[in-house]
Coordinates of C-alpha atoms in Angstrom, one line a residue:
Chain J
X292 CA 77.7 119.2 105.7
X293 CA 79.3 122.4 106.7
X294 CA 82.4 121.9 108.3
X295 CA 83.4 125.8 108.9
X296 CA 86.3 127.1 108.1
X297 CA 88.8 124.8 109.1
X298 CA 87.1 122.5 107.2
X299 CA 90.5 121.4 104.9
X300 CA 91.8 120.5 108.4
X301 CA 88.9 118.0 109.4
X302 CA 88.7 116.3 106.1
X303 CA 92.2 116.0 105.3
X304 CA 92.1 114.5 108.8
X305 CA 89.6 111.7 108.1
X306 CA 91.0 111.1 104.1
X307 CA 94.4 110.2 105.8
X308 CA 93.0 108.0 108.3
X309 CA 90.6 106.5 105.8
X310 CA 93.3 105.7 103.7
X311 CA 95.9 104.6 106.4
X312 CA 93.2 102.4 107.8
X313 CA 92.0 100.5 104.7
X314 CA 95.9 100.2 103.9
X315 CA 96.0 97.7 107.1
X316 CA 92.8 95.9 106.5
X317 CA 94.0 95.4 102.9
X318 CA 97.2 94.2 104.3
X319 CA 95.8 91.9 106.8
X320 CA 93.7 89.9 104.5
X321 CA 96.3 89.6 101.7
X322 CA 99.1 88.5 103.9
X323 CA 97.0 85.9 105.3
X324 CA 96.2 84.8 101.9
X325 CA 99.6 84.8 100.6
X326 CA 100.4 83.0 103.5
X327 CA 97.6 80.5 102.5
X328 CA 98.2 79.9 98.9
X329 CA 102.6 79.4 99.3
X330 CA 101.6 76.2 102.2
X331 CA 98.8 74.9 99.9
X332 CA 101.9 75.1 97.0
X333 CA 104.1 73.3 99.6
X334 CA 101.7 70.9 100.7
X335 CA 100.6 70.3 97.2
X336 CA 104.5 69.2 96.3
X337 CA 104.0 67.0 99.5
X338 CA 106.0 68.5 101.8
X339 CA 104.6 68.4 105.3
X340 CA 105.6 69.8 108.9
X341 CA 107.4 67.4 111.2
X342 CA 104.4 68.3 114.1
X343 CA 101.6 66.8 111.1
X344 CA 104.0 63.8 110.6
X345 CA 104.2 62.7 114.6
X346 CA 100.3 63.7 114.8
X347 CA 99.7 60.8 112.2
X348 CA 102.0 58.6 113.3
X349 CA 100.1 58.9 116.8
X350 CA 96.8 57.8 115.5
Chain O
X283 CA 87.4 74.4 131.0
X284 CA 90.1 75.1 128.5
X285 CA 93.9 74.5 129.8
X286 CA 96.6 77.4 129.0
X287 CA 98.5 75.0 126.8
X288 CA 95.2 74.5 124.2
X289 CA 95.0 78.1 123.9
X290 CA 98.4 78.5 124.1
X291 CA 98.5 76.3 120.8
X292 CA 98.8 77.5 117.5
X293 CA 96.3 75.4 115.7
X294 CA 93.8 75.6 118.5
X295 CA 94.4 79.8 117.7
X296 CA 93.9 79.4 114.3
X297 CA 90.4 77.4 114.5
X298 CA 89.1 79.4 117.1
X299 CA 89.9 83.0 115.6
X300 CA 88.5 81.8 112.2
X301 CA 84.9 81.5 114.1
X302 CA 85.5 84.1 115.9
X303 CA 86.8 86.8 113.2
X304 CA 83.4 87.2 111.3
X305 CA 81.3 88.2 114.0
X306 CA 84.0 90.7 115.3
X307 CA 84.4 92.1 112.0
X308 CA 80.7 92.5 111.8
X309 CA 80.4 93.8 115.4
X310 CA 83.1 97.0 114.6
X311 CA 81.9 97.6 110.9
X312 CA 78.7 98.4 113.0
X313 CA 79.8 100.2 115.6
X314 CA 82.4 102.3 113.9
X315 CA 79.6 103.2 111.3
X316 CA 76.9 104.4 114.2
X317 CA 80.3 106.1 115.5
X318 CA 80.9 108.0 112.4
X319 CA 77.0 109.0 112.2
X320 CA 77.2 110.4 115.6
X321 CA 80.3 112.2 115.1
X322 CA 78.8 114.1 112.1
X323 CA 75.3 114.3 112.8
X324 CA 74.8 114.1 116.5
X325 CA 77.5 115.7 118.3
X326 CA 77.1 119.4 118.1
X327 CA 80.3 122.1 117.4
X328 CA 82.4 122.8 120.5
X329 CA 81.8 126.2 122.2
X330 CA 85.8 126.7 121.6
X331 CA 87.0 124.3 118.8
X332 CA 83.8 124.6 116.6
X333 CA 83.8 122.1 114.3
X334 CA 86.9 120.8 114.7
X335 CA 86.5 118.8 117.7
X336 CA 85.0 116.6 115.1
X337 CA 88.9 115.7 114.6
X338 CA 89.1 114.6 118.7
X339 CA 86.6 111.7 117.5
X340 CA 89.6 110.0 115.5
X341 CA 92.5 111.6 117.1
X342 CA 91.7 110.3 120.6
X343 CA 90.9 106.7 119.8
X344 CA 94.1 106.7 117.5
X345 CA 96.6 108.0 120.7
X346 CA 94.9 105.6 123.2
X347 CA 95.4 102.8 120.6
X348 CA 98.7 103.7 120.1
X349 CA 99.5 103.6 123.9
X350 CA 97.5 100.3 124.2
X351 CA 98.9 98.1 120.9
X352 CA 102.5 99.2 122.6
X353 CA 101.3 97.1 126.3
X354 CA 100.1 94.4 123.9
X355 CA 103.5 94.1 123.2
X356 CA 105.6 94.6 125.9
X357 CA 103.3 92.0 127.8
X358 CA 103.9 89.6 124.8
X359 CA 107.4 90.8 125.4
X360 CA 107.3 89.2 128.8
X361 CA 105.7 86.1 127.7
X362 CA 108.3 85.4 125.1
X363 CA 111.0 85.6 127.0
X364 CA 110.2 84.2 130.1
X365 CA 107.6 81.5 129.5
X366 CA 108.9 81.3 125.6
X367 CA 105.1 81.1 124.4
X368 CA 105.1 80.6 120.9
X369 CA 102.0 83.0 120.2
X370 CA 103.7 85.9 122.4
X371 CA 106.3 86.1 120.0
X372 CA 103.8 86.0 117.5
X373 CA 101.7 88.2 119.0
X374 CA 104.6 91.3 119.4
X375 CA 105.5 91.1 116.1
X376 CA 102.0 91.0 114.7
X377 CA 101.2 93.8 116.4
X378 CA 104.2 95.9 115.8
X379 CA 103.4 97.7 112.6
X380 CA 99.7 98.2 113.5
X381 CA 100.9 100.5 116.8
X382 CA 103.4 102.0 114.3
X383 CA 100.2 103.2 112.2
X384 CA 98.0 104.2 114.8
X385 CA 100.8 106.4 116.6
X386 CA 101.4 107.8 112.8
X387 CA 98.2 108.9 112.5
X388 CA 97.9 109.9 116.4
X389 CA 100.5 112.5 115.1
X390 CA 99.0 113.4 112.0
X391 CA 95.5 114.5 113.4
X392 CA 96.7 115.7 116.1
X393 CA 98.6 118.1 114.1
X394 CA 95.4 119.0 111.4
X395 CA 93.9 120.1 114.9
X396 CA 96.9 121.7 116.4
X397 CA 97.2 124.7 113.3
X398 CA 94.0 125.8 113.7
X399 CA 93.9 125.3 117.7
X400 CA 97.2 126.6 118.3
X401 CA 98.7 128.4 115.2
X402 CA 101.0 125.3 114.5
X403 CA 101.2 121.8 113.4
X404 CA 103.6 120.9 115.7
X405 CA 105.0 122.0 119.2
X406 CA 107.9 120.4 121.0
X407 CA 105.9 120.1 124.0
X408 CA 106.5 117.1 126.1
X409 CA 103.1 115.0 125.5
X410 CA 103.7 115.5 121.3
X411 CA 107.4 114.3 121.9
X412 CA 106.9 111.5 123.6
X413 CA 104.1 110.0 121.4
X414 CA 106.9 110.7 118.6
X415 CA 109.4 108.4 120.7
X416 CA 106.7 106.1 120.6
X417 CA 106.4 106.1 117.0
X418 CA 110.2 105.6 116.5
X419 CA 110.1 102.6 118.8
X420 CA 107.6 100.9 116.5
X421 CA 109.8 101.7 113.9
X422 CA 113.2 100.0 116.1
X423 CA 110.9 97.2 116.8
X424 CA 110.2 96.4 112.9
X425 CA 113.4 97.3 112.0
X426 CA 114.9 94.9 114.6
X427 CA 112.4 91.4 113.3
X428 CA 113.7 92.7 109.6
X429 CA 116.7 93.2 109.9
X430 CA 117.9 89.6 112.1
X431 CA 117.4 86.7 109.7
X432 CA 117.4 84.7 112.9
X433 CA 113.9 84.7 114.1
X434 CA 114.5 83.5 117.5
X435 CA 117.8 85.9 117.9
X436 CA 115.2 88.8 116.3
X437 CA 112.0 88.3 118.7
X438 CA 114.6 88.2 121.8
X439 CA 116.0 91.4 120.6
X440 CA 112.7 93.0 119.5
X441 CA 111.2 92.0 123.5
X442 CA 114.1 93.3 125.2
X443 CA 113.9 96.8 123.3
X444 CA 110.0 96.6 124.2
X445 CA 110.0 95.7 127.6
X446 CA 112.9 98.5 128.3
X447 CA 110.7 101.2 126.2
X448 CA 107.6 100.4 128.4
X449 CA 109.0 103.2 130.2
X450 CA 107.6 105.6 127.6
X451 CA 104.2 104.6 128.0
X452 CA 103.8 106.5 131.7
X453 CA 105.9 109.5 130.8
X454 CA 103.5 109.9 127.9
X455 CA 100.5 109.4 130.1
X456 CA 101.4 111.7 133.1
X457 CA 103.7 114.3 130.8
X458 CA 100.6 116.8 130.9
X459 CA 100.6 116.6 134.8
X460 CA 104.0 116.9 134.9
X461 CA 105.6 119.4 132.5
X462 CA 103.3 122.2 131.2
X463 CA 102.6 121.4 128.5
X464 CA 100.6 123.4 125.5
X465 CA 98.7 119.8 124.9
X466 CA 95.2 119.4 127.7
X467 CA 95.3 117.4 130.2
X468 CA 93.6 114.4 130.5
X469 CA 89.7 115.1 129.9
X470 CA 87.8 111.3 129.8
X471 CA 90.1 109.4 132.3
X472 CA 91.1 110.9 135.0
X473 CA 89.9 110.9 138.6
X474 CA 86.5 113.0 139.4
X475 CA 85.2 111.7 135.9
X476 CA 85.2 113.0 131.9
X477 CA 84.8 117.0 132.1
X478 CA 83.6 116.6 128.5
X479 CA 79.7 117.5 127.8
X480 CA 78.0 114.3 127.4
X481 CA 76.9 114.9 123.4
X482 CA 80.4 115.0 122.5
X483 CA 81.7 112.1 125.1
X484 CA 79.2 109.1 123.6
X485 CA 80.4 109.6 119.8
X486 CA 83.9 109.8 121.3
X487 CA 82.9 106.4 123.3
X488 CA 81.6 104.9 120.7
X489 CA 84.6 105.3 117.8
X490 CA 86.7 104.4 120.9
X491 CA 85.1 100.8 121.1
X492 CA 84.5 100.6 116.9
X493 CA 88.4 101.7 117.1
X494 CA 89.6 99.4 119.6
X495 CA 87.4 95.9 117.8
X496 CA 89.3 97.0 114.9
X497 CA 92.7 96.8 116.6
X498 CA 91.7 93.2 117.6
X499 CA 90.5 92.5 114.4
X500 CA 93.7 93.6 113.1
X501 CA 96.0 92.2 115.3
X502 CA 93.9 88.5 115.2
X503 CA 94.5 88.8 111.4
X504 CA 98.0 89.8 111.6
X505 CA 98.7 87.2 113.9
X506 CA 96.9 84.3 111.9
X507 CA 98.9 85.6 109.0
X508 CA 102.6 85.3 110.9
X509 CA 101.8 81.3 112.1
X510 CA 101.5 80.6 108.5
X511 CA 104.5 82.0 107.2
X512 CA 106.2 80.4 109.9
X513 CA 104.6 77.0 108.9
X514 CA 105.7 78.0 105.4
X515 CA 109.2 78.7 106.3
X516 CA 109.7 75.6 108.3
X517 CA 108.6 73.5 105.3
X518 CA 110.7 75.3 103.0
X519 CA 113.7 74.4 105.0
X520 CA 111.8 70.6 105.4
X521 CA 112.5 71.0 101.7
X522 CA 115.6 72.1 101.5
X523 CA 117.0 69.3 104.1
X524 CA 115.5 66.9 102.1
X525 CA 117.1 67.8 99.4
X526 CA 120.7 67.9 100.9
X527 CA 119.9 64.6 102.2
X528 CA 119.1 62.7 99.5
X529 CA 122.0 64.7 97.4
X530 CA 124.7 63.1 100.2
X531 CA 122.8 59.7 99.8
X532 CA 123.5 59.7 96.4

């Protein structure tokens, strides 16, 4: 693929976006999974959220 | 028919975006991959910019994006502190360092077209300088949710800065119709239709949508993320009064 003579320009372009992009995606699904793992930890020591409690206690 | 106060809940959220999330991931993988083929193989070099209007095919999505993650915010803004909707408040902070990336890399393409273009990588013209005030209110906005330990006191701060810096969304918009500026005016929305040729419009369509599922994508993600830390913190300090109550009962 012959990008010209600016072609430094166009794929210096696309490498930073490539690698700000997969930065965010990275971060979505490891902050979600982080997230995840410290409420299983809670849960699993039995603490639970005042909102689970009353929804149990309705039935 | 679903009522605003099941969407507007949490859990509700959390079990519908985890069907939904797959699919859309699926859906922009595609798209943004038929995008990137078009942009390469289909659309031909630009009579004036040769080859590197094949920059325009990130550089546009990535300004639009910027400009649209900031409404996302400011609307969620609105929604916080009027109606004090849980999921607003998550929803502007979610998206917050999303916008910030987008409008960073806005800049940055922008400017890897601009030398060659223009002989510069950047101008102080008065469309560049307002997309820069844009990037350093995402930057206020995170700064502001990191820096109050207060959640609530942070997200009422963090709305009111966004709803009063909606202001720069319309200068940016408009500032090529009204300064002259080195930046073009608007060439795909504007009244009387795109005056781009059609081959290089579709690819630009295209990454546009692939670009724009993404954003959702990201900001759904980002979003599911921020209710569980909430969830965590709240337990932590279920914890924490626990233990300070059964200390004083001892």
């Amino acid at each position: 693929m012959d990008m010209g003579p600016h072609a430094t320009f166009i794929w210096t372009a696309y490498g930073l976006s490539a690698t700000v992009v997969s930065a965010l995606i990275l971060r979505a699904m490891l902050d979600e999974r982080r997230q995840r793992r410290a409420l299983a930890r809670l849960e699993a020591q039995g603490i639970r959220r005042r909102s689970d409690v009353a929804q149990e206690r309705r039935g | 028919m679903l009522s605003f106060a099941t969407l507007a809940n949490p859990s509700f959220f959390m079990r519908l975006t985890d069907r939904v999330l797959p699919w859309l991931a699926g859906v922009w993988i595609l798209l943004l991959a038929a995008g990137l083929y078009m942009s390469f193989f289909v659309a031909p070099a630009d009579y004036q910019q040769g080859e590197t209007v094949r920059i325009m095919f990130i550089h546009v999505p990535f300004a639009w994006l910027a400009m649209f993650c900031y409404m996302i915010i400011a609307v969620s803004s609105i929604g916080s502190l009027i109606w004090r909707h849980p999921l607003a408040d998550v929803s502007a902070k979610a998206a917050a360092p999303i916008g910030a990336a987008f409008t960073l890399l806005a800049l940055v393409t922008g400017s890897l077209w601009g030398k060659p273009m223009w002989g510069a990588y950047w101008v102080w013209d008065a469309r560049l300088t307002s997309v820069l005030v844009l990037f350093f209110l995402y930057l206020g906005l995170i700064a502001l949710w990191e820096s109050i330990e207060d959640p609530s006191r942070a997200g009422r701060a963090a709305a009111i800065l966004a709803i009063v810096g909606v202001v720069n969304i319309p200068i940016i918009k408009f500032s090529v119709d009204w300064w002259n500026t080195l930046h073009q005016p608007a060439s795909v929305m504007r009244a009387g239709g795109p005056t781009i040729h059609p081959t290089i419009l579709w690819p630009l369509l295209v990454m546009a949508v692939a670009f724009s599922l993404m954003f959702l994508w990201l900001h759904l993600k980002a979003m599911r993320a921020e209710i569980l830390r909430r969830r965590v913190e709240t337990m932590m300090m279920t914890r924490v009064s626990s233990a300070v109550a059964l200390k004083a009962a001892e």
